[in-house]
Amino acid sequence: MTHNSPDGASGEHETAGPVLDAMQHQVAVFARRAEQTRLGGLGQARNSMDRAAYLLLNRLDQVGPMGVKALASGMGIDSSTVTRQVAPLVDAGLVTRTTHPEDGRAVVLRLSPHGSARLEQVRSSRRELMALLTEEWSEEERETFCLLLTRFNAAIEGIQPAAVPGPPAS
């Protein structure tokens, strides 16, 4: 049960303060370490693909060919950002760009066979890294961590800047 203090703060947040402080600190440490190491896998594929490319290729692999707007919407980013990020992937032969069969003005992006092979190489390398980082964990711990991290990411995705509560107005 939560109760509000005279300043409007929830009692639940007051008692959870130390845990929430520890969580925000651990998320900050994780973000820094993930950026420093880029958590890019092991072996030859280590850090061989940046985060944006990996996420774009992964989305095309999971969902299939799609237009720029659909890809941008599905990833929660701007169409111009997708266009800019896809250009080097097309140049590298990882993604093909064709015109939509019904609307010649629209572009359809598709993972190429070369892109599919590179994506699997990077996935395999990253899978090895996750196995190494969690080698002392039980399968249940891995599953629980994955479930909680997925929920955490979904919660972050659901927050719009205007929805983040700020300090109460005085």
JSON list of C-alpha atoms in Angstrom, two decimals:
[
{"chain": "A", "resi": 1, "resn": "MET", "atom": "CA", "xyz": [0.00, 0.00, 0.00]},
{"chain": "A", "resi": 2, "resn": "THR", "atom": "CA", "xyz": [1.29, 3.44, -0.87]},
{"chain": "A", "resi": 3, "resn": "HIS", "atom": "CA", "xyz": [0.59, 6.65, 0.97]},
{"chain": "A", "resi": 4, "resn": "ASN", "atom": "CA", "xyz": [1.34, 10.20, 0.09]},
{"chain": "A", "resi": 5, "resn": "SER", "atom": "CA", "xyz": [3.47, 12.35, 2.30]},
{"chain": "A", "resi": 6, "resn": "PRO", "atom": "CA", "xyz": [2.56, 16.02, 2.77]},
{"chain": "A", "resi": 7, "resn": "ASP", "atom": "CA", "xyz": [4.84, 16.98, -0.15]},
{"chain": "A", "resi": 8, "resn": "GLY", "atom": "CA", "xyz": [2.98, 14.57, -2.47]},
{"chain": "A", "resi": 9, "resn": "ALA", "atom": "CA", "xyz": [5.74, 11.93, -2.61]},
{"chain": "A", "resi": 10, "resn": "SER", "atom": "CA", "xyz": [4.66, 8.32, -2.58]},
{"chain": "A", "resi": 11, "resn": "GLY", "atom": "CA", "xyz": [5.57, 6.34, 0.51]},
{"chain": "A", "resi": 12, "resn": "GLU", "atom": "CA", "xyz": [6.51, 3.43, -1.75]},
{"chain": "A", "resi": 13, "resn": "HIS", "atom": "CA", "xyz": [9.26, 5.54, -3.33]},
{"chain": "A", "resi": 14, "resn": "GLU", "atom": "CA", "xyz": [10.53, 6.58, 0.08]},
{"chain": "A", "resi": 15, "resn": "THR", "atom": "CA", "xyz": [11.01, 3.00, 1.27]},
{"chain": "A", "resi": 16, "resn": "ALA", "atom": "CA", "xyz": [12.34, 1.84, -2.10]},
{"chain": "A", "resi": 17, "resn": "GLY", "atom": "CA", "xyz": [14.79, 4.76, -2.27]},
{"chain": "A", "resi": 18, "resn": "PRO", "atom": "CA", "xyz": [17.95, 2.74, -1.56]},
{"chain": "A", "resi": 19, "resn": "VAL", "atom": "CA", "xyz": [16.97, 0.08, -4.11]},
{"chain": "A", "resi": 20, "resn": "LEU", "atom": "CA", "xyz": [16.04, 2.67, -6.72]},
{"chain": "A", "resi": 21, "resn": "ASP", "atom": "CA", "xyz": [19.31, 4.52, -6.05]},
{"chain": "A", "resi": 22, "resn": "ALA", "atom": "CA", "xyz": [21.24, 1.29, -6.51]},
{"chain": "A", "resi": 23, "resn": "MET", "atom": "CA", "xyz": [19.29, 0.47, -9.69]},
{"chain": "A", "resi": 24, "resn": "GLN", "atom": "CA", "xyz": [19.90, 3.85, -11.30]},
{"chain": "A", "resi": 25, "resn": "HIS", "atom": "CA", "xyz": [23.59, 3.61, -10.40]},
{"chain": "A", "resi": 26, "resn": "GLN", "atom": "CA", "xyz": [23.90, 0.10, -11.86]},
{"chain": "A", "resi": 27, "resn": "VAL", "atom": "CA", "xyz": [22.10, 1.17, -15.05]},
{"chain": "A", "resi": 28, "resn": "ALA", "atom": "CA", "xyz": [24.53, 4.10, -15.39]},
{"chain": "A", "resi": 29, "resn": "VAL", "atom": "CA", "xyz": [27.54, 1.80, -14.84]},
{"chain": "A", "resi": 30, "resn": "PHE", "atom": "CA", "xyz": [26.11, -0.69, -17.35]},
{"chain": "A", "resi": 31, "resn": "ALA", "atom": "CA", "xyz": [25.57, 2.02, -19.95]},
{"chain": "A", "resi": 32, "resn": "ARG", "atom": "CA", "xyz": [29.12, 3.30, -19.52]},
{"chain": "A", "resi": 33, "resn": "ARG", "atom": "CA", "xyz": [30.68, -0.17, -19.69]},
{"chain": "A", "resi": 34, "resn": "ALA", "atom": "CA", "xyz": [28.51, -1.18, -22.63]},
{"chain": "A", "resi": 35, "resn": "GLU", "atom": "CA", "xyz": [29.67, 1.90, -24.53]},
{"chain": "A", "resi": 36, "resn": "GLN", "atom": "CA", "xyz": [33.31, 1.44, -23.52]},
{"chain": "A", "resi": 37, "resn": "THR", "atom": "CA", "xyz": [33.41, -2.19, -24.59]},
{"chain": "A", "resi": 38, "resn": "ARG", "atom": "CA", "xyz": [30.55, -1.87, -27.09]},
{"chain": "A", "resi": 39, "resn": "LEU", "atom": "CA", "xyz": [29.57, -5.38, -25.90]},
{"chain": "A", "resi": 40, "resn": "GLY", "atom": "CA", "xyz": [30.34, -6.37, -29.46]},
{"chain": "A", "resi": 41, "resn": "GLY", "atom": "CA", "xyz": [31.04, -10.04, -29.05]},
{"chain": "A", "resi": 42, "resn": "LEU", "atom": "CA", "xyz": [34.11, -12.21, -29.11]},
{"chain": "A", "resi": 43, "resn": "GLY", "atom": "CA", "xyz": [36.57, -13.35, -31.74]},
{"chain": "A", "resi": 44, "resn": "GLN", "atom": "CA", "xyz": [36.94, -11.84, -35.21]},
{"chain": "A", "resi": 45, "resn": "ALA", "atom": "CA", "xyz": [33.44, -10.35, -35.20]},
{"chain": "A", "resi": 46, "resn": "ARG", "atom": "CA", "xyz": [34.11, -8.40, -31.99]},
{"chain": "A", "resi": 47, "resn": "ASN", "atom": "CA", "xyz": [32.92, -4.80, -32.43]},
{"chain": "A", "resi": 48, "resn": "SER", "atom": "CA", "xyz": [32.66, -5.38, -36.17]},
{"chain": "A", "resi": 49, "resn": "MET", "atom": "CA", "xyz": [29.16, -3.90, -36.42]},
{"chain": "A", "resi": 50, "resn": "ASP", "atom": "CA", "xyz": [27.87, -0.78, -34.73]},
{"chain": "A", "resi": 51, "resn": "ARG", "atom": "CA", "xyz": [24.69, -0.81, -32.67]},
{"chain": "A", "resi": 52, "resn": "ALA", "atom": "CA", "xyz": [22.58, 1.04, -35.26]},
{"chain": "A", "resi": 53, "resn": "ALA", "atom": "CA", "xyz": [23.54, -1.35, -38.07]},
{"chain": "A", "resi": 54, "resn": "TYR", "atom": "CA", "xyz": [22.94, -4.39, -35.87]},
{"chain": "A", "resi": 55, "resn": "LEU", "atom": "CA", "xyz": [19.49, -3.21, -34.82]},
{"chain": "A", "resi": 56, "resn": "LEU", "atom": "CA", "xyz": [18.46, -2.32, -38.39]},
{"chain": "A", "resi": 57, "resn": "LEU", "atom": "CA", "xyz": [19.67, -5.62, -39.84]},
{"chain": "A", "resi": 58, "resn": "ASN", "atom": "CA", "xyz": [18.08, -7.54, -36.97]},
{"chain": "A", "resi": 59, "resn": "ARG", "atom": "CA", "xyz": [14.73, -5.80, -37.54]},
{"chain": "A", "resi": 60, "resn": "LEU", "atom": "CA", "xyz": [14.78, -6.56, -41.27]},
{"chain": "A", "resi": 61, "resn": "ASP", "atom": "CA", "xyz": [15.66, -10.17, -40.50]},
{"chain": "A", "resi": 62, "resn": "GLN", "atom": "CA", "xyz": [12.85, -10.58, -37.96]},
{"chain": "A", "resi": 63, "resn": "VAL", "atom": "CA", "xyz": [10.10, -8.67, -39.75]},
{"chain": "A", "resi": 64, "resn": "GLY", "atom": "CA", "xyz": [11.10, -8.96, -43.40]},
{"chain": "A", "resi": 65, "resn": "PRO", "atom": "CA", "xyz": [11.32, -6.41, -46.20]},
{"chain": "A", "resi": 66, "resn": "MET", "atom": "CA", "xyz": [9.72, -3.06, -45.45]},
{"chain": "A", "resi": 67, "resn": "GLY", "atom": "CA", "xyz": [9.71, 0.61, -46.30]},
{"chain": "A", "resi": 68, "resn": "VAL", "atom": "CA", "xyz": [11.76, 3.27, -44.58]},
{"chain": "A", "resi": 69, "resn": "LYS", "atom": "CA", "xyz": [8.75, 4.68, -42.73]},
{"chain": "A", "resi": 70, "resn": "ALA", "atom": "CA", "xyz": [7.69, 1.27, -41.41]},
{"chain": "A", "resi": 71, "resn": "LEU", "atom": "CA", "xyz": [11.25, 0.47, -40.34]},
{"chain": "A", "resi": 72, "resn": "ALA", "atom": "CA", "xyz": [11.59, 3.83, -38.59]},
{"chain": "A", "resi": 73, "resn": "SER", "atom": "CA", "xyz": [8.23, 3.46, -36.86]},
{"chain": "A", "resi": 74, "resn": "GLY", "atom": "CA", "xyz": [9.00, -0.08, -35.71]},
{"chain": "A", "resi": 75, "resn": "MET", "atom": "CA", "xyz": [12.31, 1.06, -34.24]},
{"chain": "A", "resi": 76, "resn": "GLY", "atom": "CA", "xyz": [10.97, 4.25, -32.70]},
{"chain": "A", "resi": 77, "resn": "ILE", "atom": "CA", "xyz": [13.29, 6.53, -34.67]},
{"chain": "A", "resi": 78, "resn": "ASP", "atom": "CA", "xyz": [12.91, 9.17, -37.39]},
{"chain": "A", "resi": 79, "resn": "SER", "atom": "CA", "xyz": [12.73, 8.22, -41.09]},
{"chain": "A", "resi": 80, "resn": "SER", "atom": "CA", "xyz": [15.64, 10.52, -41.90]},
{"chain": "A", "resi": 81, "resn": "THR", "atom": "CA", "xyz": [17.75, 8.68, -39.31]},
{"chain": "A", "resi": 82, "resn": "VAL", "atom": "CA", "xyz": [16.90, 5.32, -40.89]},
{"chain": "A", "resi": 83, "resn": "THR", "atom": "CA", "xyz": [17.73, 6.68, -44.35]},
{"chain": "A", "resi": 84, "resn": "ARG", "atom": "CA", "xyz": [21.10, 7.94, -43.11]},
{"chain": "A", "resi": 85, "resn": "GLN", "atom": "CA", "xyz": [21.88, 4.69, -41.25]},
{"chain": "A", "resi": 86, "resn": "VAL", "atom": "CA", "xyz": [20.80, 2.42, -44.12]},
{"chain": "A", "resi": 87, "resn": "ALA", "atom": "CA", "xyz": [22.94, 4.14, -46.77]},
{"chain": "A", "resi": 88, "resn": "PRO", "atom": "CA", "xyz": [26.26, 2.54, -45.68]},
{"chain": "A", "resi": 89, "resn": "LEU", "atom": "CA", "xyz": [24.50, -0.83, -45.28]},
{"chain": "A", "resi": 90, "resn": "VAL", "atom": "CA", "xyz": [23.33, -0.61, -48.88]},
{"chain": "A", "resi": 91, "resn": "ASP", "atom": "CA", "xyz": [26.84, 0.45, -49.98]},
{"chain": "A", "resi": 92, "resn": "ALA", "atom": "CA", "xyz": [28.30, -2.56, -48.13]},
{"chain": "A", "resi": 93, "resn": "GLY", "atom": "CA", "xyz": [25.81, -4.93, -49.80]},
{"chain": "A", "resi": 94, "resn": "LEU", "atom": "CA", "xyz": [24.13, -5.87, -46.51]},
{"chain": "A", "resi": 95, "resn": "VAL", "atom": "CA", "xyz": [20.77, -4.35, -47.47]},
{"chain": "A", "resi": 96, "resn": "THR", "atom": "CA", "xyz": [19.12, -4.00, -50.87]},
{"chain": "A", "resi": 97, "resn": "ARG", "atom": "CA", "xyz": [16.97, -1.04, -51.77]},
{"chain": "A", "resi": 98, "resn": "THR", "atom": "CA", "xyz": [14.25, -1.52, -54.39]},
{"chain": "A", "resi": 99, "resn": "THR", "atom": "CA", "xyz": [11.17, 0.38, -55.44]},
{"chain": "A", "resi": 100, "resn": "HIS", "atom": "CA", "xyz": [7.80, -0.72, -54.14]},
{"chain": "A", "resi": 101, "resn": "PRO", "atom": "CA", "xyz": [5.95, -2.74, -56.82]},
{"chain": "A", "resi": 102, "resn": "GLU", "atom": "CA", "xyz": [2.71, -0.76, -56.36]},
{"chain": "A", "resi": 103, "resn": "ASP", "atom": "CA", "xyz": [4.17, 2.68, -55.59]},
{"chain": "A", "resi": 104, "resn": "GLY", "atom": "CA", "xyz": [7.29, 3.46, -57.59]},
{"chain": "A", "resi": 105, "resn": "ARG", "atom": "CA", "xyz": [8.10, 6.40, -55.29]},
{"chain": "A", "resi": 106, "resn": "ALA", "atom": "CA", "xyz": [8.34, 4.20, -52.18]},
{"chain": "A", "resi": 107, "resn": "VAL", "atom": "CA", "xyz": [11.49, 2.29, -51.26]},
{"chain": "A", "resi": 108, "resn": "VAL", "atom": "CA", "xyz": [11.56, -1.27, -49.93]},
{"chain": "A", "resi": 109, "resn": "LEU", "atom": "CA", "xyz": [14.53, -2.34, -47.82]},
{"chain": "A", "resi": 110, "resn": "ARG", "atom": "CA", "xyz": [15.50, -6.00, -47.69]},
{"chain": "A", "resi": 111, "resn": "LEU", "atom": "CA", "xyz": [18.25, -7.90, -45.91]},
{"chain": "A", "resi": 112, "resn": "SER", "atom": "CA", "xyz": [20.59, -9.29, -48.59]},
{"chain": "A", "resi": 113, "resn": "PRO", "atom": "CA", "xyz": [22.06, -12.80, -48.40]},
{"chain": "A", "resi": 114, "resn": "HIS", "atom": "CA", "xyz": [25.41, -11.17, -47.53]},
{"chain": "A", "resi": 115, "resn": "GLY", "atom": "CA", "xyz": [23.66, -9.11, -44.82]},
{"chain": "A", "resi": 116, "resn": "SER", "atom": "CA", "xyz": [22.02, -12.22, -43.42]},
{"chain": "A", "resi": 117, "resn": "ALA", "atom": "CA", "xyz": [25.37, -14.02, -43.23]},
{"chain": "A", "resi": 118, "resn": "ARG", "atom": "CA", "xyz": [27.08, -11.03, -41.54]},
{"chain": "A", "resi": 119, "resn": "LEU", "atom": "CA", "xyz": [24.22, -10.66, -39.09]},
{"chain": "A", "resi": 120, "resn": "GLU", "atom": "CA", "xyz": [24.50, -14.33, -38.10]},
{"chain": "A", "resi": 121, "resn": "GLN", "atom": "CA", "xyz": [28.27, -13.97, -37.67]},
{"chain": "A", "resi": 122, "resn": "VAL", "atom": "CA", "xyz": [27.77, -10.99, -35.34]},
{"chain": "A", "resi": 123, "resn": "ARG", "atom": "CA", "xyz": [24.91, -12.69, -33.48]},
{"chain": "A", "resi": 124, "resn": "SER", "atom": "CA", "xyz": [27.06, -15.75, -32.92]},
{"chain": "A", "resi": 125, "resn": "SER", "atom": "CA", "xyz": [29.91, -13.62, -31.57]},
{"chain": "A", "resi": 126, "resn": "ARG", "atom": "CA", "xyz": [27.55, -11.73, -29.26]},
{"chain": "A", "resi": 127, "resn": "ARG", "atom": "CA", "xyz": [25.94, -14.98, -28.14]},
{"chain": "A", "resi": 128, "resn": "GLU", "atom": "CA", "xyz": [29.40, -16.26, -27.15]},
{"chain": "A", "resi": 129, "resn": "LEU", "atom": "CA", "xyz": [30.00, -13.07, -25.16]},
{"chain": "A", "resi": 130, "resn": "MET", "atom": "CA", "xyz": [26.66, -13.43, -23.33]},
{"chain": "A", "resi": 131, "resn": "ALA", "atom": "CA", "xyz": [27.53, -17.05, -22.54]},
{"chain": "A", "resi": 132, "resn": "LEU", "atom": "CA", "xyz": [30.91, -15.98, -21.16]},
{"chain": "A", "resi": 133, "resn": "LEU", "atom": "CA", "xyz": [29.47, -13.13, -19.07]},
{"chain": "A", "resi": 134, "resn": "THR", "atom": "CA", "xyz": [26.82, -15.40, -17.58]},
{"chain": "A", "resi": 135, "resn": "GLU", "atom": "CA", "xyz": [28.74, -18.69, -17.47]},
{"chain": "A", "resi": 136, "resn": "GLU", "atom": "CA", "xyz": [28.29, -18.98, -13.69]},
{"chain": "A", "resi": 137, "resn": "TRP", "atom": "CA", "xyz": [24.55, -18.29, -13.92]},
{"chain": "A", "resi": 138, "resn": "SER", "atom": "CA", "xyz": [21.90, -20.98, -14.01]},
{"chain": "A", "resi": 139, "resn": "GLU", "atom": "CA", "xyz": [19.61, -21.18, -17.03]},
{"chain": "A", "resi": 140, "resn": "GLU", "atom": "CA", "xyz": [16.81, -19.89, -14.79]},
{"chain": "A", "resi": 141, "resn": "GLU", "atom": "CA", "xyz": [18.91, -16.85, -13.84]},
{"chain": "A", "resi": 142, "resn": "ARG", "atom": "CA", "xyz": [19.63, -16.14, -17.51]},
{"chain": "A", "resi": 143, "resn": "GLU", "atom": "CA", "xyz": [15.94, -16.42, -18.36]},
{"chain": "A", "resi": 144, "resn": "THR", "atom": "CA", "xyz": [14.93, -14.19, -15.45]},
{"chain": "A", "resi": 145, "resn": "PHE", "atom": "CA", "xyz": [17.54, -11.57, -16.34]},
{"chain": "A", "resi": 146, "resn": "CYS", "atom": "CA", "xyz": [16.41, -11.60, -19.97]},
{"chain": "A", "resi": 147, "resn": "LEU", "atom": "CA", "xyz": [12.75, -11.27, -18.93]},
{"chain": "A", "resi": 148, "resn": "LEU", "atom": "CA", "xyz": [13.48, -8.38, -16.56]},
{"chain": "A", "resi": 149, "resn": "LEU", "atom": "CA", "xyz": [15.76, -6.61, -19.05]},
{"chain": "A", "resi": 150, "resn": "THR", "atom": "CA", "xyz": [13.08, -6.96, -21.72]},
{"chain": "A", "resi": 151, "resn": "ARG", "atom": "CA", "xyz": [10.49, -5.46, -19.35]},
{"chain": "A", "resi": 152, "resn": "PHE", "atom": "CA", "xyz": [12.89, -2.67, -18.42]},
{"chain": "A", "resi": 153, "resn": "ASN", "atom": "CA", "xyz": [13.54, -1.83, -22.09]},
{"chain": "A", "resi": 154, "resn": "ALA", "atom": "CA", "xyz": [9.80, -1.88, -22.82]},
{"chain": "A", "resi": 155, "resn": "ALA", "atom": "CA", "xyz": [9.20, 0.52, -19.93]},
{"chain": "A", "resi": 156, "resn": "ILE", "atom": "CA", "xyz": [11.89, 2.86, -21.25]},
{"chain": "A", "resi": 157, "resn": "GLU", "atom": "CA", "xyz": [10.38, 2.68, -24.73]},
{"chain": "A", "resi": 158, "resn": "GLY", "atom": "CA", "xyz": [6.96, 3.56, -23.30]},
{"chain": "A", "resi": 159, "resn": "ILE", "atom": "CA", "xyz": [8.13, 6.78, -21.68]},
{"chain": "A", "resi": 160, "resn": "GLN", "atom": "CA", "xyz": [7.80, 9.90, -23.74]},
{"chain": "A", "resi": 161, "resn": "PRO", "atom": "CA", "xyz": [9.81, 12.94, -22.55]},
{"chain": "A", "resi": 162, "resn": "ALA", "atom": "CA", "xyz": [6.60, 14.78, -21.62]},
{"chain": "A", "resi": 163, "resn": "ALA", "atom": "CA", "xyz": [5.44, 11.77, -19.58]},
{"chain": "A", "resi": 164, "resn": "VAL", "atom": "CA", "xyz": [8.45, 11.74, -17.27]},
{"chain": "A", "resi": 165, "resn": "PRO", "atom": "CA", "xyz": [7.30, 13.23, -13.98]},
{"chain": "A", "resi": 166, "resn": "GLY", "atom": "CA", "xyz": [9.29, 16.18, -12.81]},
{"chain": "A", "resi": 167, "resn": "PRO", "atom": "CA", "xyz": [9.43, 17.86, -9.45]},
{"chain": "A", "resi": 168, "resn": "PRO", "atom": "CA", "xyz": [6.10, 19.21, -8.23]},
{"chain": "A", "resi": 169, "resn": "ALA", "atom": "CA", "xyz": [5.35, 22.78, -9.23]},
{"chain": "A", "resi": 170, "resn": "SER", "atom": "CA", "xyz": [5.78, 25.25, -6.40]}
]
